[in-house]
Tab-separated table of N, CA and C in Angstrom:
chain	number	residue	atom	x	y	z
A	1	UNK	N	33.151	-27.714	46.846
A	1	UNK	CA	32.119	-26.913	47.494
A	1	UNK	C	32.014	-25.532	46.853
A	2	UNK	N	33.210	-25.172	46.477
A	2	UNK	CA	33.290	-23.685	45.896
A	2	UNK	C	32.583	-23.581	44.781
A	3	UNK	N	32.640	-24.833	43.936
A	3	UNK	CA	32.326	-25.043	42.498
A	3	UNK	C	30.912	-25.359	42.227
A	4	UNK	N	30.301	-25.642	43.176
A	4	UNK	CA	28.450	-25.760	43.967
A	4	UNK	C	28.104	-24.603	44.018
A	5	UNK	N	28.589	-23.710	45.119
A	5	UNK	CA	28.262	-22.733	45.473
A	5	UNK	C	28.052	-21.167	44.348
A	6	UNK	N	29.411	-21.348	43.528
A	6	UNK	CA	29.549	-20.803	42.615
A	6	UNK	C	28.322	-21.458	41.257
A	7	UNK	N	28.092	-22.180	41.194
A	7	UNK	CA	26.597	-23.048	39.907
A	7	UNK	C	25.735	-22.618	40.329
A	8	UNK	N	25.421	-22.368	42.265
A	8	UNK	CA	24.161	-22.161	42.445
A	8	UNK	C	23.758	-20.098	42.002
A	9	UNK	N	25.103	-19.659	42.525
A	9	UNK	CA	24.627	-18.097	42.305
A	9	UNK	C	24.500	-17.861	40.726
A	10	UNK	N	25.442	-18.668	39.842
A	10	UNK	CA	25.249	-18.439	38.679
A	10	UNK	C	23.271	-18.612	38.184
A	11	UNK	N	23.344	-20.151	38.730
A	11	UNK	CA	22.053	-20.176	38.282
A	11	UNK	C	20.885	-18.936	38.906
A	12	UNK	N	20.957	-18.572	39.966
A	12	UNK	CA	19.871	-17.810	40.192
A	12	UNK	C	20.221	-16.888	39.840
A	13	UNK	N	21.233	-16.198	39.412
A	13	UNK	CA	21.381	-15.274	38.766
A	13	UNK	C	21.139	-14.979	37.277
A	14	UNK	N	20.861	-16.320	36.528
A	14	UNK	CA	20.208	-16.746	35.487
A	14	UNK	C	18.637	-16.643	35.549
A	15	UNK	N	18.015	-16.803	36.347
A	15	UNK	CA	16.747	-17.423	36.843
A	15	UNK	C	16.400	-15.598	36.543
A	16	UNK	N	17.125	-14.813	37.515
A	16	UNK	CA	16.182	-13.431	36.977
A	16	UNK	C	16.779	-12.738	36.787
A	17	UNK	N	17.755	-13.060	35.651
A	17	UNK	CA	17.351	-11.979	34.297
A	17	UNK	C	15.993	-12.601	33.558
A	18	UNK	N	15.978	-13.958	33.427
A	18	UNK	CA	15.336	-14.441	32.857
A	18	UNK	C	13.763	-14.116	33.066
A	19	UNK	N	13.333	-13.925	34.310
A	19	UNK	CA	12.266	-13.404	34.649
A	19	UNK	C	12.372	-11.863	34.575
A	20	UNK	N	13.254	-11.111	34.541
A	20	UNK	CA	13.215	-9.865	34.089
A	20	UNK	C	12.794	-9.378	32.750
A	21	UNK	N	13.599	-10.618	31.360
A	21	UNK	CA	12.655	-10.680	30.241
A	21	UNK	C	11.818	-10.823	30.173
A	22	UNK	N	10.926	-11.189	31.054
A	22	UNK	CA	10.165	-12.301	30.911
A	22	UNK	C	8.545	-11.094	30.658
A	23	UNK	N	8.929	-10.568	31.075
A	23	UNK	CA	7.889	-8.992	31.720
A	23	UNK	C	8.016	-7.933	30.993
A	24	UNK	N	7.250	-7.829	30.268
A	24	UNK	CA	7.643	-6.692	28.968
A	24	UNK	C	6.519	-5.529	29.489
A	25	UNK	N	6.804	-4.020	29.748
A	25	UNK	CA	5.963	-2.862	29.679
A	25	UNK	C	5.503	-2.509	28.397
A	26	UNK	N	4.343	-2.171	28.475
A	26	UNK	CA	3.388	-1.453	27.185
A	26	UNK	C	4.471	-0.299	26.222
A	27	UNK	N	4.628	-0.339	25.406
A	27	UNK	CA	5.095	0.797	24.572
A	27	UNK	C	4.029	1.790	24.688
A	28	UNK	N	4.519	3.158	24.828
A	28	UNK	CA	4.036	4.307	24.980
A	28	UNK	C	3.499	4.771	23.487
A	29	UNK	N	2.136	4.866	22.999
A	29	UNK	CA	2.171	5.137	21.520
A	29	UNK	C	0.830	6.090	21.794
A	30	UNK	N	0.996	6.834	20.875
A	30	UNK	CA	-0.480	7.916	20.843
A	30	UNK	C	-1.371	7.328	20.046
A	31	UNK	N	-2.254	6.913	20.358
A	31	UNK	CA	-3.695	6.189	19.403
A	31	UNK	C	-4.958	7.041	19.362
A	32	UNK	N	-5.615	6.523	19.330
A	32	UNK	CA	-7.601	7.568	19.537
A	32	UNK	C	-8.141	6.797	20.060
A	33	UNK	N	-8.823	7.318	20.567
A	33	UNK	CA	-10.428	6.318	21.810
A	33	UNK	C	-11.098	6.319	20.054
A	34	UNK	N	-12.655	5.601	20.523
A	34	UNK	CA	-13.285	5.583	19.570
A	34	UNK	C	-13.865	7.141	19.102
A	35	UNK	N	-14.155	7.664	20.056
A	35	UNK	CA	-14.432	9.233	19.594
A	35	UNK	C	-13.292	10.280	19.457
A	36	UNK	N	-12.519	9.405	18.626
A	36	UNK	CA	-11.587	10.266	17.603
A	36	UNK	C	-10.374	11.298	18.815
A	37	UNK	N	-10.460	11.150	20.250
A	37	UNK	CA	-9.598	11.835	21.241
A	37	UNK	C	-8.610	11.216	21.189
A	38	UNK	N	-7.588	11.886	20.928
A	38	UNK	CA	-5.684	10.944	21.696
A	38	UNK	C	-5.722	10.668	23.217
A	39	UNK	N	-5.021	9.394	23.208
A	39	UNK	CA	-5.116	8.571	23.874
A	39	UNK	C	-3.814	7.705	23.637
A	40	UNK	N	-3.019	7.925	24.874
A	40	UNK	CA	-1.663	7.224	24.916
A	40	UNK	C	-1.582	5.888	25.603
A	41	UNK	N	-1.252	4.895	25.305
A	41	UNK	CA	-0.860	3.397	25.751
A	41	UNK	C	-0.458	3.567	27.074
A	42	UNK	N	0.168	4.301	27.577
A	42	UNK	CA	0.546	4.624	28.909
A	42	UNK	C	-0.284	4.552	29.601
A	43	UNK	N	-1.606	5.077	29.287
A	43	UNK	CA	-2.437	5.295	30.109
A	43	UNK	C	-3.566	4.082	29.870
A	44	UNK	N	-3.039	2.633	29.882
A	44	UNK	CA	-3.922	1.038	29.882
A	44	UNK	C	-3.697	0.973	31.078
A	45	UNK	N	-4.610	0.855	32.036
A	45	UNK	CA	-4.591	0.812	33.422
A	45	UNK	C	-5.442	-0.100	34.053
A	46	UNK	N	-5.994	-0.445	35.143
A	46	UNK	CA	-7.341	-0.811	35.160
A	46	UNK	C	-6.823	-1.396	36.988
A	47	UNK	N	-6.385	-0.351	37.867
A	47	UNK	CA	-6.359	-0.397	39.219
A	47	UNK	C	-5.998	-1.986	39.700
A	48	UNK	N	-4.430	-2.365	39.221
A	48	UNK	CA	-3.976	-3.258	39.265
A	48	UNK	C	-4.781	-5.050	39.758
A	49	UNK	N	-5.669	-5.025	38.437
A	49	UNK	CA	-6.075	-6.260	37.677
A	49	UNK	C	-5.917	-6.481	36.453
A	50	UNK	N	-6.160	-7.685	35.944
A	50	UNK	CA	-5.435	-8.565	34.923
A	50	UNK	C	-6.302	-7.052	33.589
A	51	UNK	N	-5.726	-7.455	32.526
A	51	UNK	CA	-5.672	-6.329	31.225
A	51	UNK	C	-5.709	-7.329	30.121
A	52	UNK	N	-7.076	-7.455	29.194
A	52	UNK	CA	-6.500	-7.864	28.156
A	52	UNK	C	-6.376	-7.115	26.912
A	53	UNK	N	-5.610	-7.158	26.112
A	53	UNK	CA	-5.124	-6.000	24.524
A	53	UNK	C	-5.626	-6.663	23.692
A	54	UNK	N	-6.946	-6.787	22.616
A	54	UNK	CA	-6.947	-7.540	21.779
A	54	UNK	C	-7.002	-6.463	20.154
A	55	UNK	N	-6.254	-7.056	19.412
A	55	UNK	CA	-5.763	-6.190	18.281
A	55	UNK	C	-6.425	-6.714	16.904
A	56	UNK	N	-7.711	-6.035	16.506
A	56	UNK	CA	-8.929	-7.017	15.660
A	56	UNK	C	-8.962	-5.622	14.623
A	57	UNK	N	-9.930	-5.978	13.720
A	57	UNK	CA	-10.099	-4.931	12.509
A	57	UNK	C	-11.481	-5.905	12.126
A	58	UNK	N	-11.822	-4.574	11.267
A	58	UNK	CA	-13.479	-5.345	10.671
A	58	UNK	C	-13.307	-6.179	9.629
A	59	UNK	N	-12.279	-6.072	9.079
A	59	UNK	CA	-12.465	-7.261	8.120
A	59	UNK	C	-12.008	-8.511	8.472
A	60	UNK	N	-11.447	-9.284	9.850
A	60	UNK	CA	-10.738	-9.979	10.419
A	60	UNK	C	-11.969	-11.019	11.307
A	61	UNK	N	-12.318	-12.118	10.502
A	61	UNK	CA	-13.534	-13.008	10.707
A	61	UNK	C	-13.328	-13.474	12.049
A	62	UNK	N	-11.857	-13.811	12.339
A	62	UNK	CA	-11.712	-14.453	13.517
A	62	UNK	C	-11.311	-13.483	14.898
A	63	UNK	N	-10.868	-12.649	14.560
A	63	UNK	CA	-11.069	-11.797	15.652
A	63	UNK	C	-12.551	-11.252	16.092
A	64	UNK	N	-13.272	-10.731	15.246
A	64	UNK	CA	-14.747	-10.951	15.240
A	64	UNK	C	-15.202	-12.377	16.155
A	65	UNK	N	-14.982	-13.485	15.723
A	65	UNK	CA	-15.459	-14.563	16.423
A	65	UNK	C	-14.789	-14.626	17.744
A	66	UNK	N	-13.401	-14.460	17.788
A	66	UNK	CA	-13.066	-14.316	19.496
A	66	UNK	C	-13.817	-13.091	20.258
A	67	UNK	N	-13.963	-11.781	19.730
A	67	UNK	CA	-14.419	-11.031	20.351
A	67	UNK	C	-15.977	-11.400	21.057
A	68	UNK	N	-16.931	-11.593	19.815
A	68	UNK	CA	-17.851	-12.393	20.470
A	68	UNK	C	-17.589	-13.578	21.443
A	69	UNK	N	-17.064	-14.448	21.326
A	69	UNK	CA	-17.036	-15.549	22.064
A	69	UNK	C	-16.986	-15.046	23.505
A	70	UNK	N	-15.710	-14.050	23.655
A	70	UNK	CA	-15.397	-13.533	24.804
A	70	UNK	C	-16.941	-12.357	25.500
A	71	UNK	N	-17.287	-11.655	24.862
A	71	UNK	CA	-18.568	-11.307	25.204
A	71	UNK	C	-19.514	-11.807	25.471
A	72	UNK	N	-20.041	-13.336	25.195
A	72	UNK	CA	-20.521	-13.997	25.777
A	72	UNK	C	-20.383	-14.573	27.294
A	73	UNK	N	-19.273	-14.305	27.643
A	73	UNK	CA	-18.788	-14.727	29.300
A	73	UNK	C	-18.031	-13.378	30.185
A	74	UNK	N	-17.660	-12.240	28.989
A	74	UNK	CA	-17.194	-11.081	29.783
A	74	UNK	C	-17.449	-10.612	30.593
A	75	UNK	N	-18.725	-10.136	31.046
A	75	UNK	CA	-19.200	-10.002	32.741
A	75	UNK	C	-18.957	-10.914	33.214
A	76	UNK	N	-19.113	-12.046	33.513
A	76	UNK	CA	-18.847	-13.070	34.571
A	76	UNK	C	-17.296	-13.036	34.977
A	77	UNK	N	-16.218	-12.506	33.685
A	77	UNK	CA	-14.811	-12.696	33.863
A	77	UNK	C	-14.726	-11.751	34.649
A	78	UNK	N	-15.408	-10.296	34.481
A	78	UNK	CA	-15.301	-9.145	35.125
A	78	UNK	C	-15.286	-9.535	36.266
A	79	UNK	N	-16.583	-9.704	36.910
A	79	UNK	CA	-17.267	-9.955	38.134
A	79	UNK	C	-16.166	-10.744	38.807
A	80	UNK	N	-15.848	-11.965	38.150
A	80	UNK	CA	-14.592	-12.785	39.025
A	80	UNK	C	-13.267	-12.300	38.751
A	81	UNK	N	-12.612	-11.369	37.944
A	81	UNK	CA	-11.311	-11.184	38.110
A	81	UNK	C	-11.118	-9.373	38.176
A	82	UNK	N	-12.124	-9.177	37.383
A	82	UNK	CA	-12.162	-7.076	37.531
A	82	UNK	C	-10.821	-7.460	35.802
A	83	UNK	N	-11.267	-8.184	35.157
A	83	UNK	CA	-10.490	-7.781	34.096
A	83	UNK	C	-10.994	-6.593	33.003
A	84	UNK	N	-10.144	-5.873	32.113
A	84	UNK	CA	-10.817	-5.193	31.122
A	84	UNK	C	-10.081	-5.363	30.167
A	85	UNK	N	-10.815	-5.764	28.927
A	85	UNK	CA	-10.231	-5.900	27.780
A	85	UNK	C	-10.505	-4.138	26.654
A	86	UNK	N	-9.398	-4.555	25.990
A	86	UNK	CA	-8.874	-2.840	25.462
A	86	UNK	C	-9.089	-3.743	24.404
A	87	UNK	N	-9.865	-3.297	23.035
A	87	UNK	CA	-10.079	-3.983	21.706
A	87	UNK	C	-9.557	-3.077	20.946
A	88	UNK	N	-8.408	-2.935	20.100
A	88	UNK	CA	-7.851	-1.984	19.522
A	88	UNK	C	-8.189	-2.211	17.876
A	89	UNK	N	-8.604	-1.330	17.569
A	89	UNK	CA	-8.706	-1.635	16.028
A	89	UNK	C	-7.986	-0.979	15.079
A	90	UNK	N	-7.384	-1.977	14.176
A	90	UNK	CA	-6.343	-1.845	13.076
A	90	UNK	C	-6.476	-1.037	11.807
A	91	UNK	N	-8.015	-0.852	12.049
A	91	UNK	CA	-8.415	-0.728	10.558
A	91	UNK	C	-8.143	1.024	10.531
A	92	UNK	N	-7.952	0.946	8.495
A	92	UNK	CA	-7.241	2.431	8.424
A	92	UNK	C	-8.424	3.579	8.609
A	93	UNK	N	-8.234	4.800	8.404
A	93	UNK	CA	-8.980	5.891	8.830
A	93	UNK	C	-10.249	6.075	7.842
A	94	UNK	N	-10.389	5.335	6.865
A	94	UNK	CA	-11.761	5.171	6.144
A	94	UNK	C	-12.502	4.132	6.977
A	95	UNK	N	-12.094	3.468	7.351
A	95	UNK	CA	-12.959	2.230	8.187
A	95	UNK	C	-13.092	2.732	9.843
A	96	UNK	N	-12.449	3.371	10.042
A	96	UNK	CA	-12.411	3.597	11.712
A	96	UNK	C	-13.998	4.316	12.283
A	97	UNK	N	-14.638	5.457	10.917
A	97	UNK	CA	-16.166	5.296	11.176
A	97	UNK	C	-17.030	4.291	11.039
A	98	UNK	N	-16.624	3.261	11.016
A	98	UNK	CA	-17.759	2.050	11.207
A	98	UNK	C	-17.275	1.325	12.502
A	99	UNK	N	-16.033	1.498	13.000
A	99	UNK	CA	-15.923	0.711	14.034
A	99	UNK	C	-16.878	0.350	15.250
A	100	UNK	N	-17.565	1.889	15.769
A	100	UNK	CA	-18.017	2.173	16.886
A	100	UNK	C	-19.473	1.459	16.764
A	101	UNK	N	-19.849	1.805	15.096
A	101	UNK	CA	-21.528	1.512	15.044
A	101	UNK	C	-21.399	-0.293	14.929
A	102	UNK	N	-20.346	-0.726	14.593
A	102	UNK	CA	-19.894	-1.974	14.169
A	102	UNK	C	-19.982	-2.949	15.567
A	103	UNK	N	-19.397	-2.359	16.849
A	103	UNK	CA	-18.850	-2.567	18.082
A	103	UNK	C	-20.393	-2.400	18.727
A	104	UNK	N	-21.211	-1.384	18.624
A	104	UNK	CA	-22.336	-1.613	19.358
A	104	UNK	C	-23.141	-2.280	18.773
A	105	UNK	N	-23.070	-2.464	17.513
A	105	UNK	CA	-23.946	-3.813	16.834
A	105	UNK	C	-23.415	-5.667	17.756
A	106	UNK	N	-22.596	-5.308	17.783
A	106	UNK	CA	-22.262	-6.682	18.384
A	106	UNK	C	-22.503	-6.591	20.145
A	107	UNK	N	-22.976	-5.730	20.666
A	107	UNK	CA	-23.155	-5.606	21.927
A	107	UNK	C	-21.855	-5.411	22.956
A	108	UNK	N	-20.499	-4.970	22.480
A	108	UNK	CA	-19.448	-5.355	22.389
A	108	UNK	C	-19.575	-4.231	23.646
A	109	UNK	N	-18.936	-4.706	24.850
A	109	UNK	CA	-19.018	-3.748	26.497
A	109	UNK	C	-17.365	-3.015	26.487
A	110	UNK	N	-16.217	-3.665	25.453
A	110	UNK	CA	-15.093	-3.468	25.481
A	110	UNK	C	-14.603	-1.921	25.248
A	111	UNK	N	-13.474	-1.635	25.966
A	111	UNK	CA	-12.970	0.063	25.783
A	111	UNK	C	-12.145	-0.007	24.623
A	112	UNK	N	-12.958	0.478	23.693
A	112	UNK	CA	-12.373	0.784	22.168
A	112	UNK	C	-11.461	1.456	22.089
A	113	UNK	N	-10.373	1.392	21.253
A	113	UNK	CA	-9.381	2.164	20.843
A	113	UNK	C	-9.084	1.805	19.260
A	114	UNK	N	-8.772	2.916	18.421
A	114	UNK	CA	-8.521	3.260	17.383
A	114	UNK	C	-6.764	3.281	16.939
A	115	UNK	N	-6.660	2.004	15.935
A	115	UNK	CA	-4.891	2.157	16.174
A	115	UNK	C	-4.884	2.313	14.490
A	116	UNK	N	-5.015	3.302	13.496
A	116	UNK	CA	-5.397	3.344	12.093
A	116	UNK	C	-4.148	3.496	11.442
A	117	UNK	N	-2.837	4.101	12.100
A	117	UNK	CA	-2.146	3.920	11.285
A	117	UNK	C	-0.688	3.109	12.081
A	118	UNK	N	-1.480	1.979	12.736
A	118	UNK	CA	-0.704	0.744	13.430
A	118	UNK	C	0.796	1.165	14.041
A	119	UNK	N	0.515	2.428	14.364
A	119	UNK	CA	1.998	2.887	15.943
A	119	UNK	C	1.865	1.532	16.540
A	120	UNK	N	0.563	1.330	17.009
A	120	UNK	CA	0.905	0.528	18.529
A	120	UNK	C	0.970	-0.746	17.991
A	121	UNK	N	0.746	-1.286	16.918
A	121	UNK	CA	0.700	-2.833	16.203
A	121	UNK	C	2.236	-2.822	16.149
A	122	UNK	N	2.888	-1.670	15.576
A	122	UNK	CA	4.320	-1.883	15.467
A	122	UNK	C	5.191	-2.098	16.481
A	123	UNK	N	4.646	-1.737	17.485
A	123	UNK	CA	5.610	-1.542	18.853
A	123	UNK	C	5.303	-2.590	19.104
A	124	UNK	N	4.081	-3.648	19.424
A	124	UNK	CA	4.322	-4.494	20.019
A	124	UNK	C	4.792	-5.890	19.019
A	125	UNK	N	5.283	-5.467	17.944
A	125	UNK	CA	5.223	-6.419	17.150
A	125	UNK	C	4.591	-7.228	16.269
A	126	UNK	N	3.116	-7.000	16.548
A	126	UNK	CA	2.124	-7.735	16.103
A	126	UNK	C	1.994	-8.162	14.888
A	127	UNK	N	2.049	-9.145	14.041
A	127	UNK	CA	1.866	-9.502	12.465
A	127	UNK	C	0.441	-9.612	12.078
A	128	UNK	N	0.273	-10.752	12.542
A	128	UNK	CA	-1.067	-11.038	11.931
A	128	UNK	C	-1.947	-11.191	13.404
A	129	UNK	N	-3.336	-10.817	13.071
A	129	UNK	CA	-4.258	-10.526	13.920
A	129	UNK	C	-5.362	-11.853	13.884
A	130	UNK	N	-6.067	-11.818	14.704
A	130	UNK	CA	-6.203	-11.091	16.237
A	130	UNK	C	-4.919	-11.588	16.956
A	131	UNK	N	-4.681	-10.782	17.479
A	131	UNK	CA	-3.019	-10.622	18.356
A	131	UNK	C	-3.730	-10.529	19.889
A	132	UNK	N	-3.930	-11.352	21.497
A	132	UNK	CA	-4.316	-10.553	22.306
A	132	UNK	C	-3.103	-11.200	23.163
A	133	UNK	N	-2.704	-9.851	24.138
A	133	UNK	CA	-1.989	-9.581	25.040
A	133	UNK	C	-2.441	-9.620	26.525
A	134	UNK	N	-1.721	-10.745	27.589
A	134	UNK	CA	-2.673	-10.476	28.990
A	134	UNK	C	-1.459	-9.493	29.603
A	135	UNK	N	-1.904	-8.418	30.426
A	135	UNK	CA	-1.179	-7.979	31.178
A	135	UNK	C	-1.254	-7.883	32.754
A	136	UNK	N	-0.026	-8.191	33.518
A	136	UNK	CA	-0.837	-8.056	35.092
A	136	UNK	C	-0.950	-7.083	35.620
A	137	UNK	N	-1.179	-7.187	37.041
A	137	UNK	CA	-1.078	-5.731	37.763
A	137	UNK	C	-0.263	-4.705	38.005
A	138	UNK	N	0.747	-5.048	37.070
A	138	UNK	CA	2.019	-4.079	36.797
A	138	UNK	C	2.361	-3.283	35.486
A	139	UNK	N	1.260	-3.818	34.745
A	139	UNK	CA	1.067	-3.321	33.486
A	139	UNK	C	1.971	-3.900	32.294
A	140	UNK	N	2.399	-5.257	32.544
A	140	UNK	CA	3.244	-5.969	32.133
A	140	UNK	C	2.784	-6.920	31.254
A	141	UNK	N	3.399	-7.126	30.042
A	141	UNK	CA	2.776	-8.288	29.360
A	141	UNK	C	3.569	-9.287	29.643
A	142	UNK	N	2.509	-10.357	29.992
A	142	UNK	CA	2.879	-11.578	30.585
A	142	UNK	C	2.328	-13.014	30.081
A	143	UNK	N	1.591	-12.459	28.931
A	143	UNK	CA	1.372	-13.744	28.139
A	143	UNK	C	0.860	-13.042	26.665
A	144	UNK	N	1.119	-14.181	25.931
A	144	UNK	CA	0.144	-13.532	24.453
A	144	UNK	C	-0.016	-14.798	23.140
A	145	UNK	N	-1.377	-14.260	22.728
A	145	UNK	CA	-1.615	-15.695	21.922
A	145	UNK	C	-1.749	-14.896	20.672
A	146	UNK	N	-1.447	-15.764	19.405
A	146	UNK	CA	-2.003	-14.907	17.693
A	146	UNK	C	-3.426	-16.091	17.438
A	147	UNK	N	-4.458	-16.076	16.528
A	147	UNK	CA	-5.288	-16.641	15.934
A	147	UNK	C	-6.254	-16.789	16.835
A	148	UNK	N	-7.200	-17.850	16.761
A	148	UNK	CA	-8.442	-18.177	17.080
A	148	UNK	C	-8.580	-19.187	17.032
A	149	UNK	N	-9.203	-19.929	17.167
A	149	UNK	CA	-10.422	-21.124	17.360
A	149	UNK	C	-10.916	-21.457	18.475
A	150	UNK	N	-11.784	-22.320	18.352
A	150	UNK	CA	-13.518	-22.042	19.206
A	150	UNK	C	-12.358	-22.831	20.496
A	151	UNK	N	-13.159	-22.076	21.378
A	151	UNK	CA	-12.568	-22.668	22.685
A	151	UNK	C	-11.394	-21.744	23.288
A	152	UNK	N	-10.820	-21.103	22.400
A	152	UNK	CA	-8.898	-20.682	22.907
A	152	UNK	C	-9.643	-19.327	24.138
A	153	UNK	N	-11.273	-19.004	24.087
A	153	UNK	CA	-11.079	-17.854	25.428
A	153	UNK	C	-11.252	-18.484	26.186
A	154	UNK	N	-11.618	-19.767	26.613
A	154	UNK	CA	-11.432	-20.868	27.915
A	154	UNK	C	-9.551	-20.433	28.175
A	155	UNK	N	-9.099	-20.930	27.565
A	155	UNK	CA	-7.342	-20.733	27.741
A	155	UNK	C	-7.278	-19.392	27.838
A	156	UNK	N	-7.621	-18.584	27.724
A	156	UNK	CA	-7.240	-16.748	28.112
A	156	UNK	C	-7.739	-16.494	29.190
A	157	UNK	N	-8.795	-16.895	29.723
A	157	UNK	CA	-9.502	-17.053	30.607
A	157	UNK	C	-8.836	-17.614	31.877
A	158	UNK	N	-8.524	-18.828	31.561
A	158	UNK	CA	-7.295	-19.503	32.749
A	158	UNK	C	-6.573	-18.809	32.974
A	159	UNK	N	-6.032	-17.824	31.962
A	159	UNK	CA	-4.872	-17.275	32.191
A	159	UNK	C	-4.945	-16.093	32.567
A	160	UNK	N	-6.251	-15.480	32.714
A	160	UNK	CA	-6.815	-14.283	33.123
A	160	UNK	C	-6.706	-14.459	34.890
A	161	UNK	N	-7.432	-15.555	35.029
A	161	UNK	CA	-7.701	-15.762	36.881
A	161	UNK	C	-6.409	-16.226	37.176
A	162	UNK	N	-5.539	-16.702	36.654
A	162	UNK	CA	-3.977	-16.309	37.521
A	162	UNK	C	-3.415	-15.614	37.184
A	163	UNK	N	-3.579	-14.388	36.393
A	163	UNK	CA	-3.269	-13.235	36.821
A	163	UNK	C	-3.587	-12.645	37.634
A	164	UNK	N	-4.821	-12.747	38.432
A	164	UNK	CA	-5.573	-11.883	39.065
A	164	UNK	C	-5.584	-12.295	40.612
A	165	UNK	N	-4.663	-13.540	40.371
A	165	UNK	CA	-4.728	-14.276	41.834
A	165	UNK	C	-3.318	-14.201	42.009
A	166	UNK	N	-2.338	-13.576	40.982
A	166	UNK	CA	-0.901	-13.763	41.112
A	166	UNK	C	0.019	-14.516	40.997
A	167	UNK	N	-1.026	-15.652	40.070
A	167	UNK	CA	0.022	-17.220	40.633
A	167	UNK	C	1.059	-16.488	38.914
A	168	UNK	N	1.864	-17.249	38.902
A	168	UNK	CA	2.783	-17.630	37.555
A	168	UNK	C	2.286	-18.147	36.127
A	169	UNK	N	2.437	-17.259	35.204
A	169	UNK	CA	1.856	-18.214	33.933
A	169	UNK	C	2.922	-18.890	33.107
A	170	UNK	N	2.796	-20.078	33.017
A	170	UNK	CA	3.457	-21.053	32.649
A	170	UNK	C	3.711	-21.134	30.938
């Protein structure tokens, strides 16, 4: 009985640390909005609903194509979850003046941020792009996908409305 009792505390005592990893906070990094102001990671907020980070540059075809894809259904995600996606761009400080005219060419509703000499790519690790990050109402990253193809914002999407409903992402 001792030897039960003792497996079971071990295990739940396994169970969360494990969910303690499991929940990573934003690294604190100084970046720029699109109009060239500092702007610290700390401050990704959005009145505890789901957050998505997507980490794209202009020369990056497929982040381009997720971004659109996702703009095609982004109000509706809004409307049903109050999500906001933060589109951070990679590109260095010669390219960072085309971002904005680049971003309203595509009709793009997303809160731009300027990451030119990749602080915040480094902190979170990011290699290769598009990198997007969901975070919940704790400001926690709690899921994250690398690449593209047609269809994968259906799957961010799923994973957007249980964040926003609280369930567990699997």
């Amino acid at each position: 009985m001792k030897k039960l009792i003792f497996s079971l505390i071990a295990v739940i005592c396994i169970s969360i640390n494990l969910n303690a990893q499991d929940a990573k906070k934003l690294p604190s990094v100084n970046i720029k909005t699109i109009d060239g102001k500092s702007f610290n990671t700390s401050d990704i907020k959005n009145n505890d609903k789901p957050i998505i980070i997507s980490f794209w540059a202009l020369w990056c075809k497929n982040c381009i194509k997720e971004l659109n894809a996702i703009k095609d259904v982004y109000e509706d995600w809004q409307d049903e979850t109050g999500v906001v996606l933060y589109a951070v761009s990679i590109d260095d400080a010669q390219r960072n003046a085309n971002v904005k005219s680049f971003a309203n060419s595509k009709e793009w509703e997303y809160e731009l941020l300027l990451d030119p000499n990749q602080d915040f790519k480094r902190a979170l690790n990011v290699g290769n792009i598009p990198h997007t990050f969901v975070l919940n109402s704790k400001g926690e990253i709690v899921w994250q996908h690398t690449s593209y193809f047609e269809g994968a914002e259906d799957e961010l999407y799923e994973v957007v409305k249980k964040v926003a409903t609280g369930k567990k992402i699997d």
